[in-house]
Structures are given as structure tokens and as C-alpha cells.
Amino acid sequence: MASEDIAKLAESLARTQVGGGQLSFKGKSLKLNTAEDAQEVIKEIEAFDGLEALRFEGNTVGVEAAKVIAKALEKKSELKRCHWSDMFTGRLRSEIPPALISLGEALITAGAQLVELDLSDNAFGPDGVRGFEALLKSSACFTLQELKLNNCGMGIGGGKILAAALTECHQKSSALGKPLALKVFVAGRNRLENDGATALAEAFGIIGTLEEIHMPQNGINHPGIMALAQAFAANALLRIINLNDNTFTEKGAVAMAETLKVLRQVEVINFGDCLVRSRGALAIAEAVKEGLHRLKELNLSFCEIKRDSALAIAEAVEDKSELEKLDLNGNTLGEEGCEQLQEILEGFSMAHTLASLRWGGDRGRAGFVCCLCSDDEGDDEEEEEDEEEEEEEEEELERGQGEVTPTPTKLLDAPVGEPTSVPCSPPDISTFLAFPSPEKLLRLGPKSSVLIAQQTDTSDPEKVVSAFLKVSSVFKDELAVKTAVQEAVDALMKKAFDSATFNSNAFITRLLIHMGLLKSEDKIKAIPNLYGPLMALNHMAQQDYFPKALTPILLAFVTKPNRALESCSLARHNLLQTLHHV
């Protein structure tokens, strides 16, 4: 046998056996637009005997390429795991459903019995769910154990379609004597809201075999939480519950606490940033104390829990021998409360389980600082008033009357639009910064970026934020304006970030506040339009001067449900894709 043939045989055997039946194109940044573009991929798929797992993460597959790849998959009956997250980077939303339909039909034709389907980080929206709806209803998914749809923008409509498909899958598979036994469900960052969550809750209650449910950052309020709580009670094997960054309030927290009392296998509870509040925390403390003996992690951070309720949580974990982490960061304990919390856990020899009580820099340093340092305990009457006001707001939202349209405001107290009369002569930098417009920026000439950077005191994060927002506010997709804005942002931010004395944490904090993505005691009015700043941030995040440490902070706040971000969905999507890849 020739040496070349031996080499090819060895390569084939290695690919088939060492990978455990897995063929991976992960992270290759392939741009597969046409059938011709996909030929090498098709050859590898066809040559791979016993294909059980196919990884396509970090590539971009078009409609025509998907059709021919699908044709190759029609003969792969042993395929069980489809790792297809982030495989439509840069595609139009209209391209994704037909591509998914082709791939799904191929799996059905092949007679595949899927165990895992991961379509996370594909911004396909509700229409995209239609793209794999038929697949979910088919026999190819009767054996499905893990369904991952994180950060797909499904919305309420997509959530309802998904719920109906899962329910039908369970009905069909049950008729054959082998009901769908889904174990893992992941659908964070999907704007499911109450209606989408309630629809999925109905499906969960029917399925009854779930072990992990991850649904963070979905804008779910207490009606949706209560529906999920009821469904969770029907899933006795639940080990991990992650509902981080939704809005429980007391009603949702109490309902969830009642469910926790009947669950025996729970190991991880993540209700961080869920506005559980003190009364909700007491209900959860009672549930923890009565059972949950396998509990390993409990996250109730940033939930507006006061001292006594937080201490009740600490006391409740006394006999939880498997506990590894208790997170009560970001609640209003006061300094004395922090010390008492530590003392209680030390008394149980469990002080090591307590998560850090700070987020970000040291006390006194600008940046993200936990509110645990507050000494004002407040009283029960104040909390009751807060909760009553919140309930009224929720009722208004449920009636469709709670949406508030932001009143156009001045950008950082400076006019944004054109003045009543525009001077014909070239404006100076101060005029542009006072009355920003695309025309003025262009008339500043090729040195505008340098002049803006020189004019700005980059030792002051607030002044840098002001300049950044004024420059980015004039962003337009026209090449000349777009280039001028990006060059000005580069000059300004490179000068700031390159300075050893510049506080980047303070900068990002103030920027998020002015963009309306982070609350502040200063009651600063958010800018009315985020399109320009988001596009400028997308450019900035790709530059070498941008501190990578700021990426997870930006990512956390841009992914959170926010009405202002919804109106700039494309800019938001582009920024999220950039942040996921830097």
C-alpha cells in the first residue's frame, strides 16, 4: 500500500474513532454561501462513517449551502447530536428558516434519533422557530434529551410555537409507548415574557422529566413565574433551576418557594437579580430549611433583600452539607448585616460558601460597587409601599397600559439637533460638541478626530462619556459619516484607555447609566436613541485599545431586556455578536 494511502486511512480512522463519532467544523469561520462553497464540508460528512455528532459552531451557512449539506446528512442515520449554535453569523433573518428546514428534513429522512439539539446564539426570531418546528414534531426528536436555544430572540410568538411543538412531540412519542423524556432545556435571553413562559410551562408540565431548566433574562414577571413554578412541581427530577434576571416579586417568589418544598433533587437555584425582595426571601428560606438536602448553590444576589431576611436564608442552610456557594451579594444588608451573615455561617463552619459581597472595584472607587455597604436598614412600611407600587405597575403592564414612551431629552443636558440657523463657515469643535450633527462633523475636516480628542479631558470619565455619546449620536450608515464617527471614537477612546490614570470601570458605568441600561441614584435621563452609541460600541469593541475586561460587563447589560434596546434590534444584535467573539 502506498504511503499516501496509508496516511489517508490513518486520518480517516482517527477522525472516526478518536472523536467518538464526532465531526467538528467548530470555530473555522467558514463562509458557506453556495453549493460550491460547501463541497469540502460535504466530502468530509460523506466520508465520515458512524457520524454521531456534528459541530458547526462559529461558521455561517447560507440557504444554498444548507441544501447540499442537508443532502449529505440524509444518509447519516446514526447522528445523535447537532451542535449548531452560532452557525448563521451575519445572515439575514429571512435566510435562516429555509436553511433550518432543509437541515431538519434531512434528519427526518435519515431516520436520525437525536439526543441533543443546540441552536443557541442564532438570532432567528419567531420565524426561525418555524424553521425547526417540523423537526421537533417528528420521530427524529422523540428521543431528544437536551434542547438548547439560548439567545435566539424567539420572543413570545416563538415561545408559543416551541411549546406547541414540544407538546405534539410528547403526544406522538407517547402513542408509540416511548414518551419524549427531555432532560435539559435552555432558552435564556429570548424575550419570552409572561405569555411565552406560560406556554412553555404547560409543555413542561406535560413532559415531566426535566432535570435542568435555564431561562434567564426573559422579561418574565410574576404571572409567568407562577406558571413555571406549577410546571416545575411536575418535574420531580429537577436538579438545576436558573431564572436569573427575571422579576419574581413576592407573588412569584412565594409560588416558587412552595414548589421547592416538593422537589427533592434540586442542587442549583439561581434566582439572582429577580427582585425576590424580603418577603419572598423568607418564603424561600422556609423551603430551604424544610428540605433541599442536596443543595449545592443558592443565588439570591441583587434581589432587594434586607438584613433580617438575608440572615434567615443563612440560618436555613445550616444542615446543607453539600452546599458550595451562597450568593447574597447586592442586597441591602448594611455593614452590620454583612458581619452577622459571616458570623452565622462561621458558626456552621460554612463561611467558605459565602460569595464575595462586592461586585467590581474596591469601596470608594468608581465602578460597580455592591449596595451591601448601605447602613440604612429602612422599615417594613417603606417596603410595603414599594411592593404596593410595584404591584400597581405590574397590573398596568398586564393591561397593556404600562408602556412608557421616553420623552426626548437633551443629550447630557446639551442640545443634540441642529440649531435654528447653521453657520456657513466651518464650525469649531466646541460648536459641534454643543450642537452635534453629521454635517458639522464632516465640515470639521480630516483632523476632526484629533481635535475632538484634544478638546476632551480624558482624565475625567464623565467628560469622555459625554464626548463619546455626542460623537456617536450623529452616526449614519452613509460611508463618509460612518467613517468620521469611527475615526473620532478611535482617537478619543484610544487616548483615554491608553492613559494609566483613566478609570475604565467608571467610564463603562457612567456610559451604561446615560444609555438607560443601568439605574443610578443621580436620576440621569437616558438618551433617547441608542442606535448610534450601539454602532460605535460595536466598532470600539473590535479595536486593540478596547480593554477586554469590559466585554463581560457590556455583554451582561446589552443582553438584558430593555425597551430602548428593542427599538435598535439590528445594532444590538451586531454588538452582541461582536462581544461573543472578542
XYZ file of C-alpha atoms in Angstrom:
582
model
C 0.000 0.000 0.000
C 1.406 3.406 -0.944
C 2.428 5.761 1.862
C -0.156 8.297 0.733
C -2.919 5.684 1.009
C -1.730 4.686 4.489
C -1.795 8.343 5.568
C -5.351 8.778 4.267
C -6.501 5.606 6.030
C -4.927 6.705 9.319
C -6.574 10.105 9.045
C -9.953 8.508 8.382
C -9.630 6.112 11.317
C -8.540 8.904 13.645
C -11.464 11.064 12.625
C -13.956 8.221 13.106
C -12.701 6.675 16.350
C -10.785 9.268 18.356
C -13.567 11.822 18.078
C -16.154 9.365 19.361
C -18.148 9.710 16.162
C -17.836 13.496 16.143
C -17.049 15.643 13.120
C -16.239 19.220 14.034
C -16.057 22.394 11.980
C -16.244 24.461 15.147
C -14.687 27.920 15.040
C -13.376 27.648 11.491
C -15.187 30.826 10.376
C -16.342 29.148 7.188
C -18.488 31.313 4.898
C -20.669 28.837 3.066
C -22.939 30.720 0.695
C -23.256 28.487 -2.353
C -23.298 24.768 -3.052
C -19.751 25.107 -4.350
C -18.582 26.719 -1.110
C -19.808 23.678 0.822
C -18.117 20.969 -1.242
C -15.251 20.307 1.180
C -17.664 20.112 4.097
C -19.882 17.692 2.188
C -16.908 15.447 1.342
C -15.943 15.190 4.990
C -19.510 14.416 6.053
C -19.932 11.751 3.383
C -16.568 10.141 4.219
C -17.260 10.031 7.946
C -18.538 6.596 8.943
C -20.645 6.348 12.083
C -21.300 10.095 12.370
C -22.927 10.696 15.759
C -22.168 14.370 16.453
C -21.790 17.299 14.042
C -20.366 20.619 15.225
C -20.970 23.747 13.154
C -20.451 26.490 15.778
C -18.749 29.682 14.682
C -19.469 29.454 10.951
C -22.044 30.977 8.622
C -24.236 28.796 6.412
C -26.463 30.194 3.673
C -29.615 28.739 2.152
C -27.983 27.093 -0.884
C -25.113 25.676 1.160
C -27.574 24.305 3.727
C -29.463 22.440 0.978
C -26.434 20.493 -0.227
C -25.161 19.839 3.305
C -28.629 18.510 4.100
C -28.402 16.139 1.147
C -25.224 14.684 2.619
C -26.911 14.248 6.006
C -29.794 12.220 4.572
C -27.637 9.073 4.841
C -26.411 9.718 8.381
C -28.945 7.737 10.411
C -26.624 7.446 13.421
C -26.464 11.213 14.001
C -27.489 11.994 17.589
C -26.033 15.381 18.489
C -26.324 18.579 16.458
C -24.137 21.340 17.874
C -25.384 24.082 15.579
C -25.081 27.218 17.689
C -23.824 30.438 16.074
C -23.860 28.972 12.570
C -25.689 31.814 10.840
C -23.402 34.729 11.691
C -24.202 37.799 9.587
C -27.158 36.151 7.852
C -30.461 37.900 7.244
C -33.218 36.563 9.451
C -35.116 35.573 6.306
C -32.277 33.221 5.309
C -32.282 31.169 8.496
C -35.722 29.439 8.429
C -35.270 27.855 4.960
C -31.770 26.718 5.916
C -33.106 25.108 9.100
C -35.984 23.497 7.198
C -33.533 21.836 4.782
C -31.353 20.505 7.587
C -34.360 19.325 9.601
C -35.899 17.483 6.662
C -32.579 15.724 6.106
C -32.513 14.435 9.681
C -36.080 13.178 9.334
C -35.273 11.461 6.016
C -32.173 9.855 7.540
C -34.227 8.380 10.372
C -31.929 10.010 12.913
C -32.730 9.725 16.623
C -31.475 12.971 18.137
C -30.326 13.229 21.739
C -29.115 16.850 21.656
C -30.072 19.850 19.520
C -28.239 23.129 20.144
C -29.274 26.160 18.069
C -28.149 28.813 20.554
C -26.818 32.233 19.523
C -28.657 32.197 16.210
C -30.765 35.372 16.052
C -33.604 33.803 14.084
C -36.579 35.257 15.977
C -40.087 33.727 15.935
C -39.842 32.834 12.234
C -36.734 30.794 12.938
C -38.675 28.555 15.309
C -40.919 27.719 12.356
C -37.723 26.542 10.639
C -37.245 23.608 13.012
C -40.850 23.166 14.165
C -41.403 20.163 11.880
C -38.190 18.566 13.128
C -39.311 18.877 16.753
C -42.646 17.252 15.944
C -41.025 14.375 14.062
C -39.779 10.971 15.185
C -36.218 12.335 14.922
C -36.843 14.180 18.196
C -38.825 11.531 20.095
C -35.518 10.630 21.776
C -34.416 14.236 22.429
C -32.838 14.809 25.852
C -31.226 18.242 25.507
C -32.706 21.272 23.721
C -30.619 24.448 23.776
C -31.965 27.679 22.327
C -30.100 30.351 24.233
C -30.051 33.912 22.847
C -32.196 33.307 19.769
C -34.646 36.215 20.052
C -37.662 33.885 19.882
C -39.996 36.324 21.602
C -43.490 35.463 22.802
C -44.553 34.106 19.402
C -41.555 31.820 19.127
C -42.089 30.592 22.678
C -45.660 29.603 21.867
C -44.656 27.803 18.661
C -41.920 25.959 20.538
C -44.279 24.946 23.347
C -46.837 23.576 20.884
C -44.161 21.608 19.022
C -42.811 20.039 22.224
C -46.315 19.123 23.332
C -47.066 17.450 19.995
C -43.732 15.632 20.116
C -44.648 14.250 23.536
C -48.108 13.192 22.362
C -46.805 11.398 19.269
C -43.972 9.664 21.084
C -46.309 8.631 23.919
C -48.614 6.988 21.394
C -45.681 4.739 20.439
C -45.053 3.817 24.055
C -41.854 5.864 24.450
C -42.770 9.403 25.597
C -40.389 12.292 24.996
C -38.077 12.405 28.035
C -36.454 15.826 27.717
C -33.874 16.427 30.456
C -32.225 19.768 29.656
C -33.973 22.907 28.402
C -32.024 26.126 27.757
C -33.708 29.298 26.489
C -32.115 32.334 28.104
C -32.167 35.821 26.536
C -35.207 35.200 24.366
C -37.735 37.872 25.460
C -40.300 35.168 26.209
C -42.106 37.361 28.746
C -45.187 36.076 30.596
C -47.104 34.638 27.652
C -44.148 32.761 26.197
C -43.112 31.435 29.607
C -46.686 30.352 30.413
C -46.981 28.451 27.132
C -43.701 26.648 27.800
C -44.777 25.946 31.377
C -47.757 23.994 30.044
C -45.403 21.905 27.904
C -43.024 21.324 30.849
C -45.910 20.111 32.990
C -46.842 17.553 30.341
C -43.278 16.349 29.746
C -42.417 15.902 33.441
C -38.842 14.598 33.002
C -36.801 17.813 33.083
C -33.620 17.907 35.160
C -32.227 21.298 34.120
C -34.123 24.443 33.144
C -32.245 27.598 32.189
C -34.422 30.616 31.303
C -32.519 33.741 32.450
C -33.139 37.264 31.111
C -36.546 36.740 29.557
C -38.587 39.622 30.983
C -40.837 37.229 32.917
C -42.958 38.769 35.705
C -44.888 37.056 38.496
C -47.711 35.581 36.318
C -45.146 33.748 34.200
C -43.084 32.779 37.240
C -46.158 31.336 38.960
C -46.966 29.260 35.859
C -43.392 27.964 35.737
C -43.474 27.134 39.446
C -46.543 24.975 38.924
C -44.859 23.199 35.996
C -41.621 22.652 37.905
C -43.566 20.806 40.612
C -44.494 18.212 37.975
C -40.796 17.604 37.190
C -39.623 15.699 40.251
C -36.100 15.155 38.901
C -35.232 18.864 38.595
C -31.642 19.491 39.683
C -30.857 22.918 38.245
C -33.220 25.915 38.072
C -31.828 29.096 36.517
C -34.263 32.002 36.201
C -31.697 34.765 36.750
C -32.701 38.326 35.863
C -36.460 37.921 35.663
C -38.934 39.650 38.011
C -40.455 37.440 40.731
C -41.723 39.929 43.337
C -43.334 38.407 46.424
C -46.078 36.587 44.486
C -43.660 34.778 42.198
C -41.164 34.058 44.977
C -43.814 32.541 47.270
C -45.139 30.349 44.449
C -41.636 29.165 43.614
C -40.902 28.508 47.299
C -43.955 26.244 47.539
C -42.661 24.274 44.554
C -39.212 23.948 46.116
C -40.835 22.251 49.099
C -41.929 19.303 46.955
C -38.738 18.942 44.899
C -36.119 16.592 46.346
C -33.297 16.577 43.806
C -32.541 20.303 43.458
C -28.825 21.140 43.523
C -28.614 24.624 41.963
C -31.033 27.533 42.373
C -30.224 30.762 40.532
C -32.754 33.480 41.295
C -30.189 36.296 41.190
C -31.404 39.737 40.090
C -35.027 38.534 40.291
C -36.457 41.121 42.711
C -37.406 38.423 45.198
C -37.387 41.016 47.988
C -37.518 40.330 51.717
C -40.843 38.538 51.978
C -40.046 36.336 49.014
C -36.655 35.548 50.536
C -38.327 34.465 53.799
C -40.556 32.070 51.866
C -37.538 30.629 50.064
C -35.649 30.365 53.371
C -38.507 28.265 54.763
C -38.395 25.956 51.735
C -34.626 25.556 52.049
C -34.876 24.808 55.765
C -37.555 22.145 55.294
C -35.791 20.207 52.540
C -33.402 20.608 49.576
C -30.752 18.456 51.256
C -28.778 18.134 48.008
C -28.494 21.890 47.530
C -25.062 22.933 46.260
C -25.643 26.514 45.107
C -28.164 29.202 46.033
C -28.026 32.574 44.263
C -30.245 35.369 45.586
C -27.942 38.244 44.653
C -29.295 41.703 43.750
C -32.828 40.856 44.874
C -33.512 43.846 47.187
C -33.399 41.595 50.252
C -32.971 43.323 53.623
C -30.870 42.191 56.554
C -33.259 40.035 58.589
C -34.437 38.095 55.563
C -30.876 37.535 54.359
C -29.935 36.239 57.803
C -32.914 33.864 57.659
C -31.525 32.491 54.393
C -28.144 31.937 56.048
C -29.726 30.151 59.009
C -31.734 27.938 56.652
C -28.623 26.368 55.085
C -27.298 25.061 58.417
C -27.744 21.373 57.567
C -26.979 21.632 53.833
C -23.758 19.607 53.930
C -23.291 19.699 50.145
C -23.601 23.498 49.849
C -20.730 25.016 47.896
C -21.924 28.572 47.237
C -24.369 31.013 48.809
C -24.627 34.312 46.915
C -26.356 37.208 48.686
C -24.329 39.948 47.036
C -26.040 43.183 46.050
C -28.690 43.242 48.784
C -29.266 45.932 51.431
C -27.712 44.346 54.496
C -25.713 47.222 55.901
C -22.238 46.747 57.291
C -23.546 45.176 60.483
C -25.678 42.767 58.472
C -22.653 41.658 56.475
C -20.810 40.863 59.689
C -23.786 38.990 61.144
C -24.130 36.962 57.952
C -20.489 35.978 58.170
C -20.821 35.048 61.856
C -23.836 32.795 61.255
C -22.074 30.866 58.512
C -18.878 30.615 60.542
C -20.957 29.054 63.314
C -21.925 26.290 60.867
C -18.331 26.036 59.538
C -19.736 27.193 56.205
C -18.177 30.644 55.824
C -16.309 29.365 52.765
C -19.588 29.038 50.878
C -20.400 32.766 51.042
C -19.760 34.501 47.727
C -17.999 37.853 47.619
C -20.128 40.719 48.888
C -18.747 43.099 46.270
C -19.071 43.360 42.543
C -16.288 45.227 40.779
C -13.758 47.561 42.343
C -12.963 48.461 45.945
C -15.239 50.572 48.109
C -14.860 54.202 47.298
C -13.505 53.504 43.842
C -15.726 54.475 40.934
C -17.172 51.483 39.156
C -19.573 48.730 40.108
C -19.843 48.685 43.895
C -22.284 46.491 45.765
C -25.096 48.150 47.721
C -24.295 45.970 50.727
C -22.449 48.893 52.282
C -25.690 50.763 52.901
C -26.321 51.414 56.594
C -29.945 52.422 56.095
C -31.994 49.364 57.016
C -35.342 51.016 56.229
C -38.573 49.835 57.780
C -41.369 47.431 56.898
C -43.754 50.230 55.977
C -41.381 51.529 53.343
C -41.020 48.044 51.870
C -44.783 47.561 51.850
C -45.208 50.840 49.973
C -42.540 49.813 47.447
C -44.213 46.462 46.855
C -47.666 48.011 46.529
C -46.346 50.473 43.941
C -44.657 47.656 42.049
C -47.822 45.558 42.028
C -49.735 48.518 40.580
C -47.089 48.882 37.855
C -47.319 45.174 37.043
C -51.102 45.331 36.828
C -50.802 48.229 34.387
C -48.350 46.267 32.274
C -50.662 43.261 32.242
C -53.476 45.510 30.989
C -51.178 46.875 28.298
C -51.136 50.334 29.859
C -47.719 50.298 31.450
C -45.552 51.124 28.488
C -43.965 54.486 28.836
C -42.582 56.262 25.823
C -39.422 58.128 26.760
C -39.709 61.863 26.404
C -36.989 63.139 24.087
C -34.379 64.802 26.259
C -31.216 66.735 25.746
C -28.095 64.635 25.458
C -26.242 65.091 28.719
C -28.002 68.431 29.115
C -26.756 69.651 25.733
C -28.933 70.019 22.600
C -28.462 67.212 20.096
C -30.205 68.514 16.991
C -29.466 71.287 14.602
C -29.643 74.873 15.853
C -32.180 77.148 14.202
C -29.504 78.639 11.968
C -26.414 76.834 10.757
C -23.332 78.948 10.082
C -21.884 78.550 6.626
C -18.301 78.765 7.813
C -16.620 75.613 9.173
C -17.700 75.087 12.817
C -15.190 74.710 15.611
C -15.034 71.704 17.934
C -16.945 73.391 20.742
C -19.818 74.178 18.371
C -20.002 70.574 17.215
C -19.945 69.223 20.767
C -22.667 71.667 21.806
C -24.853 71.030 18.733
C -23.738 67.715 17.200
C -24.824 66.841 13.658
C -23.387 64.727 10.819
C -22.916 67.806 8.638
C -20.882 69.632 11.282
C -18.691 66.606 11.898
C -17.874 66.333 8.189
C -17.194 70.058 7.887
C -14.605 69.801 10.645
C -12.388 68.115 8.067
C -9.872 65.273 8.220
C -8.426 66.419 11.554
C -11.785 66.259 13.355
C -10.924 63.071 15.256
C -7.681 64.500 16.619
C -9.312 67.810 17.513
C -12.152 66.133 19.420
C -9.699 64.008 21.393
C -7.596 67.076 22.203
C -10.659 69.055 23.284
C -11.790 66.347 25.737
C -10.362 65.964 29.229
C -9.750 62.214 29.132
C -8.802 62.109 32.803
C -12.498 62.584 33.621
C -14.654 59.525 32.714
C -17.845 61.622 32.706
C -16.423 64.018 30.120
C -15.254 61.119 27.979
C -18.754 59.595 28.144
C -20.239 62.952 27.124
C -17.924 63.293 24.132
C -18.426 59.668 23.096
C -22.217 59.982 23.130
C -22.208 63.278 21.245
C -19.966 61.876 18.521
C -21.864 58.587 18.252
C -25.254 60.323 18.254
C -24.612 61.560 14.698
C -23.795 58.069 13.374
C -25.316 57.260 9.979
C -24.806 54.320 7.635
C -23.520 56.678 4.937
C -19.861 55.804 4.417
C -18.471 59.311 4.961
C -20.348 59.893 8.233
C -19.755 56.358 9.473
C -16.011 56.664 8.855
C -15.803 60.088 10.513
C -17.613 58.828 13.619
C -15.462 55.718 13.886
C -12.236 57.700 13.489
C -13.346 60.202 16.152
C -14.303 57.383 18.527
C -10.942 55.677 17.932
C -8.939 58.816 18.631
C -10.953 59.686 21.737
C -11.116 56.255 23.310
C -7.562 55.215 22.468
C -6.300 58.338 24.206
C -8.497 57.595 27.230
C -7.812 53.869 27.571
C -4.081 54.291 26.964
C -3.837 56.617 29.944
C -2.654 54.875 33.106
C -4.880 57.110 35.238
C -8.097 56.586 33.275
C -10.739 54.619 35.217
C -12.324 52.324 32.629
C -14.788 50.885 35.177
C -16.106 54.352 35.940
C -16.368 55.083 32.222
C -18.438 51.993 31.432
C -20.632 52.584 34.482
C -21.437 56.164 33.512
C -21.953 55.175 29.881
C -24.473 52.475 30.819
C -26.315 54.958 33.057
C -26.605 57.570 30.298
C -27.780 54.875 27.884
C -30.522 53.904 30.311
C -29.147 50.385 30.830
C -28.121 50.880 34.452
C -30.001 52.619 37.227
C -28.434 55.483 39.158
C -29.279 57.455 42.268
C -28.455 60.620 40.278
C -31.690 60.208 38.276
C -29.965 60.950 34.988
C -32.268 60.954 31.971
C -31.283 58.402 29.377
C -30.507 59.455 25.830
C -33.497 58.949 23.521
C -31.847 56.898 20.752
C -29.273 54.133 21.280
C -28.607 53.264 17.623
C -25.508 55.446 17.205
C -23.910 54.533 20.556
C -24.510 50.816 19.940
C -22.922 51.018 16.493
C -19.975 52.956 17.921
C -19.574 50.404 20.734
C -19.651 47.605 18.172
C -16.743 49.257 16.349
C -14.864 50.100 19.545
C -15.120 46.563 20.961
C -13.244 45.224 17.923
C -10.237 47.506 18.384
C -6.985 46.575 20.122
C -7.220 49.518 22.519
C -10.536 48.299 23.977
C -9.994 46.637 27.397
C -11.220 43.053 27.130
C -12.157 43.144 30.823
C -15.097 45.380 29.892
C -16.552 42.803 27.483
C -18.485 40.695 30.051
C -19.890 43.856 31.659
C -21.172 45.209 28.345
C -22.472 41.777 27.387
C -24.443 41.444 30.615
C -26.253 44.758 30.212
C -26.851 44.643 26.457
C -28.454 41.191 26.734
C -30.908 42.268 29.436
C -34.462 43.006 28.234
C -34.824 46.739 27.676
C -37.375 48.693 25.613
C -34.758 51.160 24.379
C -32.660 48.274 23.034
C -35.655 46.660 21.358
C -36.017 49.662 19.053
C -32.420 49.129 17.859
C -32.536 45.358 17.418
C -30.087 45.179 14.499
C -27.467 47.349 16.199
C -27.939 45.361 19.381
C -27.597 42.063 17.532
C -24.391 43.185 15.819
C -22.887 44.316 19.119
C -23.819 41.056 20.848
C -22.201 39.016 18.093
C -19.031 41.081 18.398
C -18.935 40.752 22.190
C -19.416 36.987 21.977
C -16.404 36.670 19.697
C -13.838 39.127 21.054
